[in-house]
Every structure is written in structure tokens, then in C-alpha cells.
Amino acid sequence: MSLELTEVVKSFKDDLVLDGVTLTVDKGQTLVLFGPSGAGKTVLLRLVAGVIEPDAGRILIDGKDMRGVEPEYRGVGMAFQNFALFPHMSAMENIASPLTARQLGASAIRSGVDALARLLKIDHVLTHYPRELSNGQKQRTALARALAGQPELLLLDDPLRNVDAKLRFEMRLELPRLLKSQNATVVYVTQDYKEAMALGDRIAVMNHQGIQQYGTPEDIYMRPAHSDIARLFGDPVINLLDVVPERSANDVMIRLSGQPLTIGEHYAHTVSMPCVLGVRPEAVQFADEGTPGSFPVKVEAETPLNEKTVTLMLTAGNREIMMSRPAGTPGPATGTAHITVDLHNAVLFDHGTGTLIESSNSKTGLHGEVA
Amino acid sequence: MSPVERVLRGLAITLVILFFMFPILWILLMSFQTNETILRVPPSMVFEPTLINYRSLITGKLQTAAGSLEIQFMRNLWNSLLLSTSSVAVGLLLGVPAAYAFARLKFRGSEDIAFTLLSFRFAPPLLVLLPLTIYFQQIGLANTYIGLIWVYQLIVLPLILWIVRGYFEDIPADVEYAYRIAGHSWFATFRKIALPLAKPGIAAAGLLAFIFAWNNFIFALVLASADKQPVTVGALAFVTASGIQYGQIAAGIVLSIAPTFALAIYAQRYLVEGLSLGAVKG
């Protein structure tokens, strides 16, 4: 089932939550709605599910206008962030609820529930009531309930939010396979960029009552439309360094800690404009003194992060810069060091508005050659 | 808790229970005594139990110093049972769906209507009784069970509505949404999700409403004649020209609190079950 939203507006009393959201999800695709809390992600899901109605705009499921269509007739499955299990029903009855609605026979219901329970590894707790389930089991029960009706449109509202880190990690690995096996169109809400990157065919970054950027996970990671988005994706966060491009003899260049680096003639429109350079910590590397393009920094602190080592350093102008390198690779722990910055995957933002500055030649990014 | 503290606490609780239970115990003892043994000075806990009070209540013959008097105590008891049960049944039938509507649907004027219903309780009953009596006589509802059950809704309905509404509001909307999305109609959701989850609240409201209806005096006193009067009004008959029949009053009290007492014990199970189910948050 495809999903199409056009200019959807929703407010609660005086509080405008969604201001003209337009969005398309193709059949079988997984769209991740990513954004901070209060961005309207959950509201968007509820509008699609039909438990609330938009003030304006259209919601089409499989090309059919959903205005006035009650939730039970929309053919969607939904898992809630707080699980919303029925406390007076066993896990079995919870999962079976979409099947009882269709008045299937007892044996058909039983086999449907059993198959899902085995898949989600909760077959041993089917007789338990929600209050007797662990958080992880609740989450799986809620997921099973959403899947039980074999909906062609599946809405998942941050289903991993309230489970512990270990389970979240496991589910992040399992979910893509599970979702693909269901052959459903999925709208998945999350605040975790790793989940977004792992699950999404497309990601819609929501902020300020609307969609700030829509694209593939790679698009959003490599070419974030706004410095805020760049900060949300990636751990450790991207380095944002104030620069002012200037014209050199035969090129456009920026200075990082005094070290000039050319960025290419196709950035000529940025000359003398205050800009912010976004550099992923992975693009920062230690170098021997005297390496072309290198500049000295003071190593402040180092900390392990998963399989990476993250180093916080100060440039000559006392600006912080962060480096991330595979754990175990050598580097000076303290004192002065020299680093190079690879600008090939770096991005330039407008200092005032924070929006991405495109190169005048869409094919090439920043050059990043030593001037 | 230290041993001393535990002993003191036990003592305090015993004192409180004694204080509150003693009148009821005394009434129970009185109901098995004749007027003479009750009124002797000094009073004593030692007496020869007799069933004469209960016998005269059940046979409808009130024994006084001046001779035997006809009373309708059993009839009154039956009226109380009929009026209270029917009123609570009607109240639940009307009040529970209304409470759900007030809790879940935000329609124009909903707060005003809910408040108006509550405001019925603000006015002293006597204030509405005079006009009610005139209306009821004109439309032929005076001295009928239906008329009384109708008036009893003034007591029962606001109580049920406001208590049950609170319980419905405590059910997370997501739980109901989840059932709708699973493919069930709003009515099925009301029946299978909202009603079972609000059951402790409905039990509590029903019990309270029953007690309020049972204890009502003034509506029935004014609007009903002897054959429709509940036990609260009927008890007036114990005050006779030749004295107050304490033994029979005591027996009457014991009989008339028995139904509410039994109901309270029965409903308690649901109340406690509701509290332990507690985690509606799932």
C-alpha cells in the first residue's frame, strides 16, 4: 500500500503541530520519521491511523482519500511507543485482537498468533498478562499485535524507545528482516539516528512543524540540508567550524587554524560570506609534523566509544575539534599533535541560517586540496 | 517499626475500631432484648436473648405497652430494596455511557452539561420537593415506584457520572486507539476495553449510589404514601403513642443495614481486584 500526504495541517487548540506536511511512501518501502520530541512525528502517525483528523490537507492510502474513514477500516497496523497493551487480556488475546475483529475461527486465530509468537520469541509467555511481562516482552507483544492482521501499512511509533539498550541493539538487527518479511509499507518513528539509518529506505527529518529534509539515509548523512540535521546524525557529532572563504591567487580557499585549503572555483559565491564548515570526526586524522595541509592542535581528552576512540582537541585559536578513529590505532594521548582534515565529504553551511550551501556545480563538492 | 511502636499502633487501631463498632454492636445486642431489659439501669451486657423483636417485625405486629399495632416493616424493606436496586440499575444504564461520552468526546457544552448534573446536588432536596410534588400529582407520578425511581436519579446519576467519568479518563487513550486500529468498532471498544478497565470504578460508584439511595429519607417521605415508603421512612412507625420501641428499632436497623452490608462485602472484591489490576498503563 502506498501512502501519500498532501499539505496536512494539524493543530491542538492554539498549538500548531504540523504545518503543511507533504510526503509520499511507495509500496513496500520503509520511511523513517526522524526528529526531536515535539516535532509532530507521533501526531503524523495518528493522523494516518485515523485516530485523529487533520485540520486541512489530504491523506491517501493506496490512492483512496481517508477523510472520515474510521480507524478500523483503514487496514493499518500500529505499535505504540508505550505499548498500549490491553491490561486485562493475556498476551495471546492482545496479539489476537486484529484477528478476532475479522471473526476468524479459533484455530485460525491460534495458528496465526503462534506463528508470530515464535517469530518474536514470546511463545512461552502467551498466557501471561501484560503486568507479568518484562519490557522487552511487552514490546514484542505490541509488535506482534501490530503485525497480526498482516496490515499492508504498518505504523511503528518508536517501538524501541522504552526497552533496554541490549534489546534495542538486538531488535535493530532483527527488525529490518522482520519488516521485509511482512512485505508491508512501513512508517517508523524514531529519535535514534542509528535506527533511522539502519531501517529507513527513506528518512524524513522532522522539525519545526514540518519536514526539514527528505532523502535516503546516505543523502541525509552526507549532505544534510541544515547544520541542525548534521548535528543529529552521527556520533560523535559533526565538527562545525566557523570559516570565511576567501579568494586566493587562482582559487577559493578557507583557512583552518591558519592552514589554507582550497575548496574550488564552484564555491566562488561564498567568498567573504561567514560560513560553517561541517567535518565528520572520521575525516580528521593524525599526521606527522610537516605533512602538507597539517596543522598543530593540543590534545585535551580521549575516550573510547564502542569500537572507536574519540579525541577532543583544541586548535591554535582555542576552537574544539573532535576526531574519531578505530580503537587501537596509535596516537599521542596528550600534548601537541598534528592533524589533517579531509574535506572531500565535508559540507558548508550558511553561518546565519544554517542551511546547506550548494556548490555551483552540483557534481563536485569541496576540493579540500592544500593551497 | 520497633516492637513498642507496633504495640502502640495495634492499641490505637483497636481503640478506633471499638469506638466506631461499638454502636453497631450495641444495636445488635439490643435487637435481641425486650424493651424492659434495654431500659434497665445500669445497662448490662448480660441478658436472656429473645427473638420477639424480629418476630414482631416479620409478622407485622408491633408489641407496645398499650397492645399490638400493625406495621409494614417487611413491606418497607422490600420497597427500599426495589427502589434502591432499580434506581442504581437505571443510574448505571444511563450514567456509565454518559460518563464515557463526557470522558472521551469533547463536544460543545460538555463541561456545562456535566456540571449542571452535578449541581443537582447543590440544592437542598426540600427546595425541589415542593414543585416536584405538584408536577408529580399533575402527571400522575406521585406515589408510584416509577416516579420515585425517577426522583432518585437526582441522587444516583450525578454520583455515578462523576466517579465513573474519572475512571474512564484514567484509561490511556492509546489503549482504546490500539483496539480501534486492530479493527474493532467504537462500540466494541467501549464494551471490551473501556467497560472492563473501569469496572472497579463502576463497582464503587454503584455501591455508593446504592447506599445513598437506600439512606434517602426526604424524597420518599414527601412523594410516597405508606405502601411505597422505604424502610427509612417506615422506621417512623416505631415511635408510638405509648413509647419508643427500642428493641424493635434495633432489630429493624439490623435488618435494614444487612443488604447494604452484604453488598459492600460483595463489591469489595471488585474494588480490591481493581486496585491490584491497577497498572492500566500496561
XYZ file of C-alpha atoms in Angstrom:
653
model
C 0.000 0.000 0.000
C 1.300 3.415 -0.801
C 0.822 6.385 1.446
C 0.512 9.957 0.343
C 0.128 13.059 2.451
C -0.608 16.437 0.898
C -0.343 19.711 2.774
C -1.504 18.155 6.026
C -2.126 20.693 8.790
C -2.883 19.821 12.402
C -3.060 21.950 15.494
C -4.245 21.322 19.023
C -6.015 24.403 20.332
C -3.512 27.194 19.587
C -0.581 24.877 19.194
C 0.333 24.299 15.558
C 1.936 20.864 15.329
C 2.050 20.137 11.611
C 2.155 22.972 9.136
C 1.545 21.640 5.668
C 3.304 18.299 5.518
C 3.621 16.635 2.131
C 5.060 13.167 1.937
C 4.946 10.033 -0.186
C 5.853 6.486 0.752
C 5.900 3.903 -2.023
C 4.503 0.434 -1.610
C 6.861 -1.831 0.303
C 9.153 0.980 1.391
C 10.176 1.866 4.893
C 10.018 5.548 5.698
C 11.626 6.681 8.919
C 10.288 9.819 10.553
C 13.196 11.187 12.488
C 13.293 14.232 14.705
C 13.369 15.592 18.228
C 10.389 15.124 20.532
C 7.632 17.572 19.846
C 8.374 17.611 16.137
C 4.985 16.088 15.343
C 6.099 12.575 14.378
C 3.587 10.796 16.574
C 0.819 13.155 15.528
C 1.567 12.330 11.908
C 1.262 8.599 12.627
C -2.010 9.102 14.456
C -3.390 11.078 11.548
C -2.535 8.216 9.227
C -4.057 5.691 11.631
C -7.207 7.792 11.755
C -7.494 8.265 15.495
C -7.255 11.997 14.946
C -8.353 14.002 11.907
C -6.271 16.665 10.148
C -7.464 20.280 10.110
C -6.593 20.515 6.449
C -4.863 18.531 3.752
C -5.354 15.047 2.399
C -4.175 11.613 3.434
C -4.331 8.957 0.737
C -3.784 5.282 1.460
C -3.460 3.291 -1.712
C -4.831 6.285 -3.580
C -8.018 6.449 -1.500
C -8.839 9.593 0.452
C -9.018 8.694 4.130
C -11.051 11.681 5.276
C -13.837 10.429 7.527
C -12.700 6.801 7.307
C -12.763 5.250 10.795
C -9.524 3.664 12.061
C -10.936 0.129 11.918
C -11.471 0.430 8.174
C -8.045 1.780 7.237
C -6.265 -1.565 7.241
C -3.231 -0.337 9.144
C -1.291 -1.896 11.989
C 0.247 0.245 14.659
C 2.658 -0.263 17.534
C 2.690 2.419 20.193
C 5.694 3.832 21.981
C 4.204 2.987 25.379
C 2.994 -0.385 24.010
C -0.673 0.333 24.881
C -1.347 -3.334 25.594
C -4.785 -4.280 26.898
C -4.040 -4.850 30.605
C -6.984 -7.165 31.180
C -6.110 -9.513 28.345
C -3.340 -12.091 28.097
C -0.518 -11.646 25.606
C -2.319 -14.200 23.465
C -5.577 -12.198 23.448
C -3.653 -8.999 22.835
C -1.957 -10.375 19.758
C -5.188 -11.983 18.578
C -7.207 -8.748 18.703
C -6.821 -7.883 14.993
C -7.848 -11.452 14.145
C -10.907 -11.520 16.410
C -12.034 -8.318 14.738
C -12.284 -10.307 11.492
C -14.159 -13.052 13.259
C -11.758 -15.750 12.195
C -12.217 -19.204 13.652
C -10.485 -20.170 16.876
C -7.977 -22.437 15.143
C -7.034 -19.830 12.539
C -6.503 -17.276 15.306
C -4.474 -19.736 17.354
C -2.151 -20.634 14.490
C -1.730 -17.002 13.459
C -0.770 -15.976 16.971
C 1.525 -18.965 17.460
C 3.461 -18.279 14.276
C 4.056 -14.652 15.237
C 4.892 -15.535 18.824
C 7.534 -17.999 17.675
C 8.969 -15.461 15.255
C 9.221 -12.871 18.028
C 10.290 -15.406 20.672
C 7.393 -14.809 23.052
C 5.648 -18.165 22.628
C 6.488 -19.111 26.224
C 4.673 -16.109 27.747
C 1.467 -16.114 25.704
C -0.711 -16.871 28.724
C 0.819 -14.040 30.754
C -0.895 -10.732 31.363
C 0.901 -7.508 30.436
C 1.775 -6.758 34.058
C 3.651 -10.077 34.200
C 5.740 -9.326 31.114
C 9.163 -7.710 31.012
C 9.533 -4.540 28.977
C 11.132 -6.453 26.147
C 8.303 -8.978 26.088
C 5.735 -6.187 26.162
C 7.441 -4.544 23.237
C 7.415 -7.792 21.263
C 3.792 -8.426 22.157
C 2.880 -4.949 20.941
C 4.814 -5.545 17.745
C 3.165 -8.934 17.245
C -0.244 -7.338 17.735
C 0.548 -4.720 15.105
C 1.662 -7.434 12.677
C -1.095 -9.960 13.417
C -3.615 -8.537 10.995
C -0.992 -8.654 8.246
C -1.541 -4.965 7.546
C -0.199 -3.595 4.326
C 0.625 -0.357 6.074
C 2.492 -0.644 9.333
C 2.945 2.319 11.664
C 5.604 1.912 14.323
C 5.847 4.688 16.877
C 9.315 4.482 18.353
C 8.816 0.849 19.393
C 12.326 0.539 20.785
C 12.186 3.678 22.919
C 11.221 2.020 26.164
C 13.380 -1.083 26.050
C 16.879 -1.540 27.403
C 19.985 -0.965 25.337
C 20.802 -4.625 24.755
C 17.355 -5.458 23.459
C 17.295 -2.313 21.353
C 20.523 -3.416 19.709
C 19.151 -6.898 19.008
C 15.897 -5.566 17.648
C 17.703 -3.087 15.439
C 19.347 -6.082 13.793
C 16.144 -8.164 13.637
C 13.642 -5.527 12.597
C 14.744 -4.867 9.019
C 14.449 -8.572 8.222
C 11.122 -8.799 10.020
C 9.714 -5.776 8.250
C 10.857 -7.011 4.843
C 9.324 -10.411 5.532
C 5.951 -8.742 6.146
C 6.043 -7.113 2.743
C 4.355 -4.074 4.195
C 4.802 -0.375 3.695
C 6.238 0.903 6.946
C 6.302 4.288 8.623
C 8.726 4.146 11.506
C 9.168 6.905 14.070
C 12.406 7.202 15.985
C 14.686 9.655 17.738
C 17.708 7.437 17.288
C 19.714 8.215 14.165
C 21.248 4.739 14.079
C 17.804 3.179 13.977
C 16.847 5.638 11.273
C 19.897 4.776 9.193
C 19.507 1.030 9.748
C 15.814 0.766 8.935
C 14.926 3.515 6.524
C 14.739 3.257 2.767
C 13.953 6.940 3.081
C 14.263 9.254 6.028
C 12.144 12.312 6.645
C 13.756 14.615 9.167
C 11.013 16.452 11.023
C 11.462 19.693 12.873
C 9.548 22.931 13.366
C 6.092 21.599 12.385
C 7.266 20.108 9.140
C 9.710 18.072 7.170
C 13.135 19.631 7.051
C 14.772 17.107 4.780
C 13.643 14.032 2.923
C 16.036 11.591 1.346
C 17.933 8.338 1.524
C 19.935 7.677 4.695
C 23.115 8.326 2.738
C 21.816 11.652 1.415
C 20.993 12.839 4.856
C 24.253 11.726 6.369
C 26.448 13.073 3.584
C 24.506 16.149 2.535
C 22.447 17.331 5.493
C 20.218 20.225 4.474
C 20.853 22.107 7.679
C 23.583 22.209 10.290
C 20.985 21.073 12.881
C 20.401 17.888 10.889
C 24.142 17.362 10.562
C 24.398 17.523 14.335
C 21.615 14.975 14.840
C 23.200 12.328 12.598
C 26.483 10.871 13.697
C 28.112 10.015 16.967
C 30.385 11.719 17.929
C 28.695 14.792 16.480
C 29.993 16.559 13.430
C 32.597 19.327 13.885
C 31.130 22.681 12.978
C 33.904 25.210 12.370
C 33.407 28.881 11.543
C 35.185 29.774 8.296
C 35.128 32.641 5.829
C 36.020 31.566 2.285
C 38.411 33.928 0.593
C 39.791 34.359 -2.860
C 43.369 33.257 -3.350
C 45.520 33.763 -6.434
C 43.638 31.276 -8.611
C 41.111 29.549 -6.415
C 38.710 29.874 -3.467
C 40.073 28.802 -0.141
C 39.316 28.615 3.544
C 41.689 28.683 6.494
C 41.593 26.049 9.198
C 43.731 27.141 12.115
C 45.713 29.275 9.721
C 46.245 26.426 7.275
C 44.851 27.384 3.842
C 42.834 24.727 1.975
C 41.280 25.270 -1.450
C 37.609 24.474 -1.803
C 37.219 25.024 -5.545
C 36.073 27.670 -8.004
C 32.473 26.383 -7.785
C 32.289 27.877 -4.303
C 33.119 31.354 -5.597
C 29.691 32.593 -4.470
C 30.685 32.047 -0.842
C 33.697 34.361 -0.834
C 33.648 36.719 2.179
C 30.461 35.073 3.451
C 30.549 33.821 7.064
C 30.139 30.060 6.771
C 30.218 26.981 8.952
C 32.280 24.033 7.799
C 30.899 20.655 8.790
C 33.545 17.965 9.116
C 32.793 14.472 10.367
C 35.161 13.386 13.147
C 36.127 10.417 10.957
C 37.641 12.857 8.438
C 40.144 14.151 10.977
C 43.440 12.264 11.192
C 46.741 12.471 12.959
C 49.650 13.340 10.717
C 53.387 13.772 11.035
C 54.634 17.301 11.529
C 55.335 18.864 8.179
C 52.725 16.885 6.269
C 51.214 19.248 3.682
C 47.941 20.715 4.979
C 48.527 19.642 8.548
C 48.266 21.975 11.494
C 49.073 21.666 15.194
C 46.489 21.010 17.890
C 46.533 20.380 21.600
C 45.079 17.002 22.657
C 42.639 17.598 25.514
C 40.963 14.286 26.227
C 40.425 10.867 24.782
C 37.578 8.449 25.374
C 36.562 5.085 23.909
C 33.162 4.952 22.181
C 32.085 1.498 21.022
C 34.821 0.387 18.610
C 36.110 3.891 18.206
C 38.395 6.202 20.085
C 37.208 9.784 20.269
C 39.704 12.556 20.847
C 38.870 16.118 21.786
C 41.466 18.636 20.628
C 41.940 22.404 20.620
C 43.230 24.286 17.610
C 45.574 27.287 17.885
C 42.533 29.599 18.058
C 41.161 27.550 21.004
C 38.413 26.016 18.902
C 37.323 22.493 19.724
C 37.687 19.816 17.123
C 36.794 16.181 17.542
C 38.410 13.159 15.954
C 37.148 9.618 15.756
C 39.393 6.742 14.754
C 39.195 2.970 15.036
C 40.060 1.829 18.537
C 43.576 0.538 18.878
C 45.177 2.831 16.305
C 48.056 4.677 17.870
C 48.066 8.392 18.585
C 49.515 10.798 21.097
C 47.426 10.735 24.256
C 48.204 14.264 25.374
C 50.263 17.233 24.391
C 50.693 18.669 20.962
C 49.872 16.751 17.815
C 49.411 17.485 14.147
C 46.265 16.705 12.217
C 44.963 16.858 8.681
C 41.339 17.360 7.736
C 39.904 15.571 4.707
C 37.404 17.970 3.154
C 36.061 15.620 0.466
C 32.973 14.715 2.422
C 32.786 17.978 4.326
C 29.864 20.348 3.873
C 29.457 24.100 4.056
C 26.549 25.799 5.816
C 25.427 29.399 5.863
C 26.529 30.849 9.202
C 23.340 32.845 9.683
C 20.591 30.475 8.549
C 22.390 27.176 8.998
C 21.261 25.918 5.600
C 23.491 23.885 3.308
C 25.428 25.856 0.711
C 25.407 24.010 -2.585
C 28.320 24.159 -4.942
C 27.560 25.925 -8.200
C 28.483 22.701 -9.938
C 26.222 20.070 -8.486
C 28.589 17.217 -9.289
C 31.509 18.334 -7.186
C 31.782 19.044 -3.508
C 34.577 20.698 -1.621
C 38.022 20.140 -3.125
C 39.999 20.130 0.044
C 43.385 20.440 -1.561
C 46.319 22.050 0.116
C 46.660 25.557 -1.196
C 8.935 -0.485 63.156
C 10.078 -1.109 66.717
C 8.096 -3.539 68.956
C 6.892 -0.655 71.122
C 5.675 1.198 68.079
C 3.887 -1.928 66.848
C 2.103 -2.436 70.156
C 1.076 1.225 70.316
C -0.184 1.122 66.785
C -2.186 -2.045 67.464
C -3.656 -0.427 70.555
C -4.625 2.714 68.648
C -6.270 0.711 65.882
C -8.178 -1.377 68.441
C -9.423 1.785 70.118
C -10.614 3.287 66.854
C -12.371 0.067 65.846
C -14.027 -0.197 69.245
C -15.141 3.411 69.052
C -16.746 3.003 65.642
C -18.035 -0.549 66.007
C -19.471 -0.248 69.488
C -22.762 1.426 68.488
C -23.349 -1.247 65.886
C -22.519 -3.982 68.352
C -24.834 -2.396 70.927
C -27.649 -2.218 68.382
C -27.108 -5.876 67.546
C -27.319 -6.738 71.254
C -30.402 -4.531 71.705
C -32.182 -6.294 68.896
C -32.199 -9.480 70.964
C -33.620 -7.814 74.096
C -37.012 -6.673 75.240
C -37.692 -3.012 75.914
C -37.512 -3.698 79.672
C -34.001 -5.182 79.620
C -32.800 -2.413 77.296
C -34.026 0.343 79.550
C -32.830 -1.073 82.886
C -30.351 0.951 84.922
C -27.461 0.317 84.950
C -27.257 -1.222 81.477
C -25.733 -4.676 81.294
C -24.302 -6.916 78.633
C -25.842 -9.924 80.306
C -29.385 -10.772 79.251
C -31.530 -13.614 78.034
C -31.708 -13.321 74.218
C -35.126 -13.244 72.655
C -36.296 -13.231 69.057
C -39.515 -11.414 69.859
C -38.411 -8.187 68.115
C -37.631 -9.969 64.869
C -40.809 -11.990 65.125
C -42.985 -8.915 65.507
C -41.227 -7.180 62.598
C -41.709 -10.145 60.315
C -45.319 -10.759 61.301
C -46.069 -7.022 61.195
C -47.398 -6.841 64.727
C -45.700 -4.197 66.827
C -45.940 -5.050 70.529
C -46.352 -1.987 72.695
C -47.368 -1.457 76.292
C -50.798 -0.419 75.019
C -51.249 -3.527 72.923
C -50.496 -4.712 69.381
C -50.062 -2.316 66.423
C -49.992 -3.098 62.690
C -46.719 -2.128 60.974
C -45.448 -2.735 57.457
C -41.798 -3.131 58.138
C -41.192 -6.013 55.720
C -43.105 -4.141 53.057
C -40.885 -1.099 53.695
C -37.772 -3.240 53.482
C -38.945 -4.648 50.187
C -39.691 -1.108 48.924
C -36.192 0.003 49.873
C -34.682 -2.929 48.053
C -36.820 -2.347 44.976
C -36.279 1.417 44.863
C -32.536 1.322 45.503
C -31.808 -1.550 43.147
C -33.906 -0.129 40.327
C -32.520 3.371 40.805
C -28.928 2.147 40.697
C -29.696 -0.068 37.697
C -31.244 2.838 35.808
C -28.456 5.120 37.000
C -25.765 2.750 35.750
C -27.536 2.184 32.468
C -27.742 5.926 31.803
C -24.727 7.149 33.727
C -21.981 4.839 32.502
C -22.415 5.576 28.765
C -22.847 9.261 29.592
C -19.682 9.210 31.693
C -17.838 7.640 28.749
C -19.106 10.344 26.428
C -18.038 13.088 28.831
C -14.634 11.467 29.282
C -13.819 10.778 25.637
C -15.791 13.103 23.396
C -15.122 16.773 23.696
C -18.337 18.224 22.373
C -19.572 21.760 22.755
C -21.066 22.389 26.163
C -19.976 19.016 27.524
C -18.430 20.540 30.629
C -21.521 22.668 31.220
C -23.839 19.693 30.997
C -21.684 17.620 33.322
C -21.591 20.489 35.779
C -25.333 21.016 35.600
C -25.835 17.360 36.502
C -23.537 17.790 39.468
C -25.305 20.968 40.521
C -28.469 18.940 41.234
C -26.661 18.008 44.399
C -26.142 21.623 45.443
C -29.749 22.488 46.145
C -31.273 21.207 49.390
C -33.788 18.459 48.498
C -36.606 20.315 50.239
C -36.187 23.153 47.775
C -37.053 20.983 44.790
C -39.608 18.843 46.584
C -42.477 21.263 46.607
C -42.526 21.918 42.845
C -41.819 18.238 42.224
C -44.798 17.207 44.295
C -47.088 19.481 42.301
C -45.723 18.250 38.954
C -45.903 14.645 40.004
C -49.502 14.970 41.100
C -50.414 16.581 37.798
C -48.729 13.998 35.600
C -49.757 11.089 37.792
C -46.320 10.115 39.001
C -46.945 10.863 42.650
C -46.906 7.769 44.800
C -45.621 5.473 42.069
C -42.445 3.418 42.039
C -41.506 4.866 38.650
C -41.863 8.386 39.958
C -39.679 7.605 42.940
C -37.027 5.874 40.844
C -37.044 8.919 38.602
C -36.518 11.294 41.520
C -33.832 9.011 42.945
C -31.828 9.681 39.778
C -31.174 13.126 41.270
C -29.095 11.349 43.883
C -27.725 8.449 41.907
C -26.956 9.798 38.460
C -24.518 12.643 39.277
C -22.636 10.354 41.625
C -22.208 7.571 39.066
C -21.480 10.004 36.278
C -18.682 11.836 38.045
C -16.992 8.831 39.621
C -17.083 6.662 36.508
C -16.022 9.528 34.274
C -12.815 9.836 36.279
C -12.104 6.146 35.798
C -12.703 6.361 32.055
C -10.393 9.347 31.833
C -7.666 7.347 33.555
C -7.656 4.739 30.803
C -4.926 5.790 28.363
C -6.487 6.794 25.060
C -3.800 4.786 23.259
C -5.174 1.544 24.656
C -8.530 2.304 23.087
C -6.924 3.544 19.875
C -4.981 0.297 19.655
C -8.229 -1.674 19.778
C -9.829 0.530 17.138
C -6.831 0.197 14.840
C -6.931 -3.578 15.336
C -10.243 -3.355 13.515
C -12.928 -3.041 16.169
C -15.796 -0.552 16.167
C -16.022 2.155 18.818
C -18.865 0.277 20.470
C -16.824 -2.925 20.685
C -14.002 -0.828 22.131
C -16.355 0.597 24.751
C -17.594 -2.877 25.666
C -14.353 -4.833 25.548
C -11.806 -2.239 26.673
C -13.349 0.732 28.468
C -16.000 -1.126 30.486
C -13.753 -3.900 31.856
C -10.992 -1.448 32.715
C -13.379 0.896 34.504
C -15.086 -1.989 36.336
C -13.668 -1.133 39.785
C -14.881 2.433 39.354
C -18.289 1.298 38.238
C -18.488 -1.073 41.212
C -17.501 1.694 43.612
C -19.958 4.149 42.093
C -22.739 1.562 42.096
C -22.124 0.706 45.729
C -22.045 4.340 46.814
C -25.133 5.146 44.789
C -26.933 2.191 46.342
C -26.064 3.362 49.851
C -27.151 6.931 49.079
C -30.405 5.733 47.584
C -31.009 3.330 50.475
C -30.413 6.025 53.075
C -32.625 8.571 51.384
C -35.454 9.775 53.546
C -36.939 13.047 52.451
C -37.932 12.272 48.831
C -39.837 9.162 49.802
C -41.380 10.814 52.862
C -42.965 13.521 50.731
C -43.622 11.727 47.455
C -44.820 8.298 48.598
C -47.598 7.038 50.775
C -47.293 4.193 53.261
C -47.354 1.274 50.838
C -44.492 2.704 48.724
C -42.328 4.010 51.540
C -38.837 2.637 52.131
C -37.511 1.482 55.441
C -36.034 4.870 56.351
C -39.493 6.411 56.370
C -41.192 3.322 57.734
C -38.995 3.423 60.812
C -41.027 6.404 61.991
C -43.758 3.944 62.909
C -41.646 2.722 65.818
C -42.266 5.980 67.609
C -45.656 5.154 69.069
C -48.033 6.893 71.409
C -47.054 4.536 74.187
C -43.302 4.987 73.866
C -40.394 4.187 71.618
C -39.899 0.506 70.843
C -36.102 0.339 71.154
C -35.838 -3.411 70.725
C -37.838 -3.407 67.534
C -35.996 -0.337 66.227
C -32.733 -2.147 66.834
C -33.971 -5.253 65.028
C -35.230 -3.006 62.217
C -31.831 -1.354 61.928
C -30.066 -4.690 61.811
C -32.386 -5.896 59.063
C -32.116 -2.668 57.094
C -28.335 -2.421 57.123
C -27.991 -6.086 56.176
C -28.464 -5.586 52.397
C -26.017 -2.667 52.113
C -23.580 -4.545 54.311
C -23.807 -7.653 52.163
C -23.432 -5.582 49.002
C -20.398 -3.783 50.399
C -18.708 -7.068 51.209
C -19.559 -8.449 47.792
C -18.389 -5.343 45.892
C -15.237 -5.108 47.973
C -13.758 -7.993 45.987
C -14.070 -5.985 42.784
C -12.762 -2.841 44.417
C -9.655 -4.632 45.658
C -9.244 -6.516 42.395
C -9.393 -3.184 40.602
C -6.713 -1.714 42.796
C -4.357 -4.645 42.226
C -5.028 -4.646 38.489
C -4.010 -1.026 38.806
C -1.454 -0.938 36.057
C -3.796 0.236 33.334
C -0.640 1.718 31.853
C 0.157 -1.786 30.653
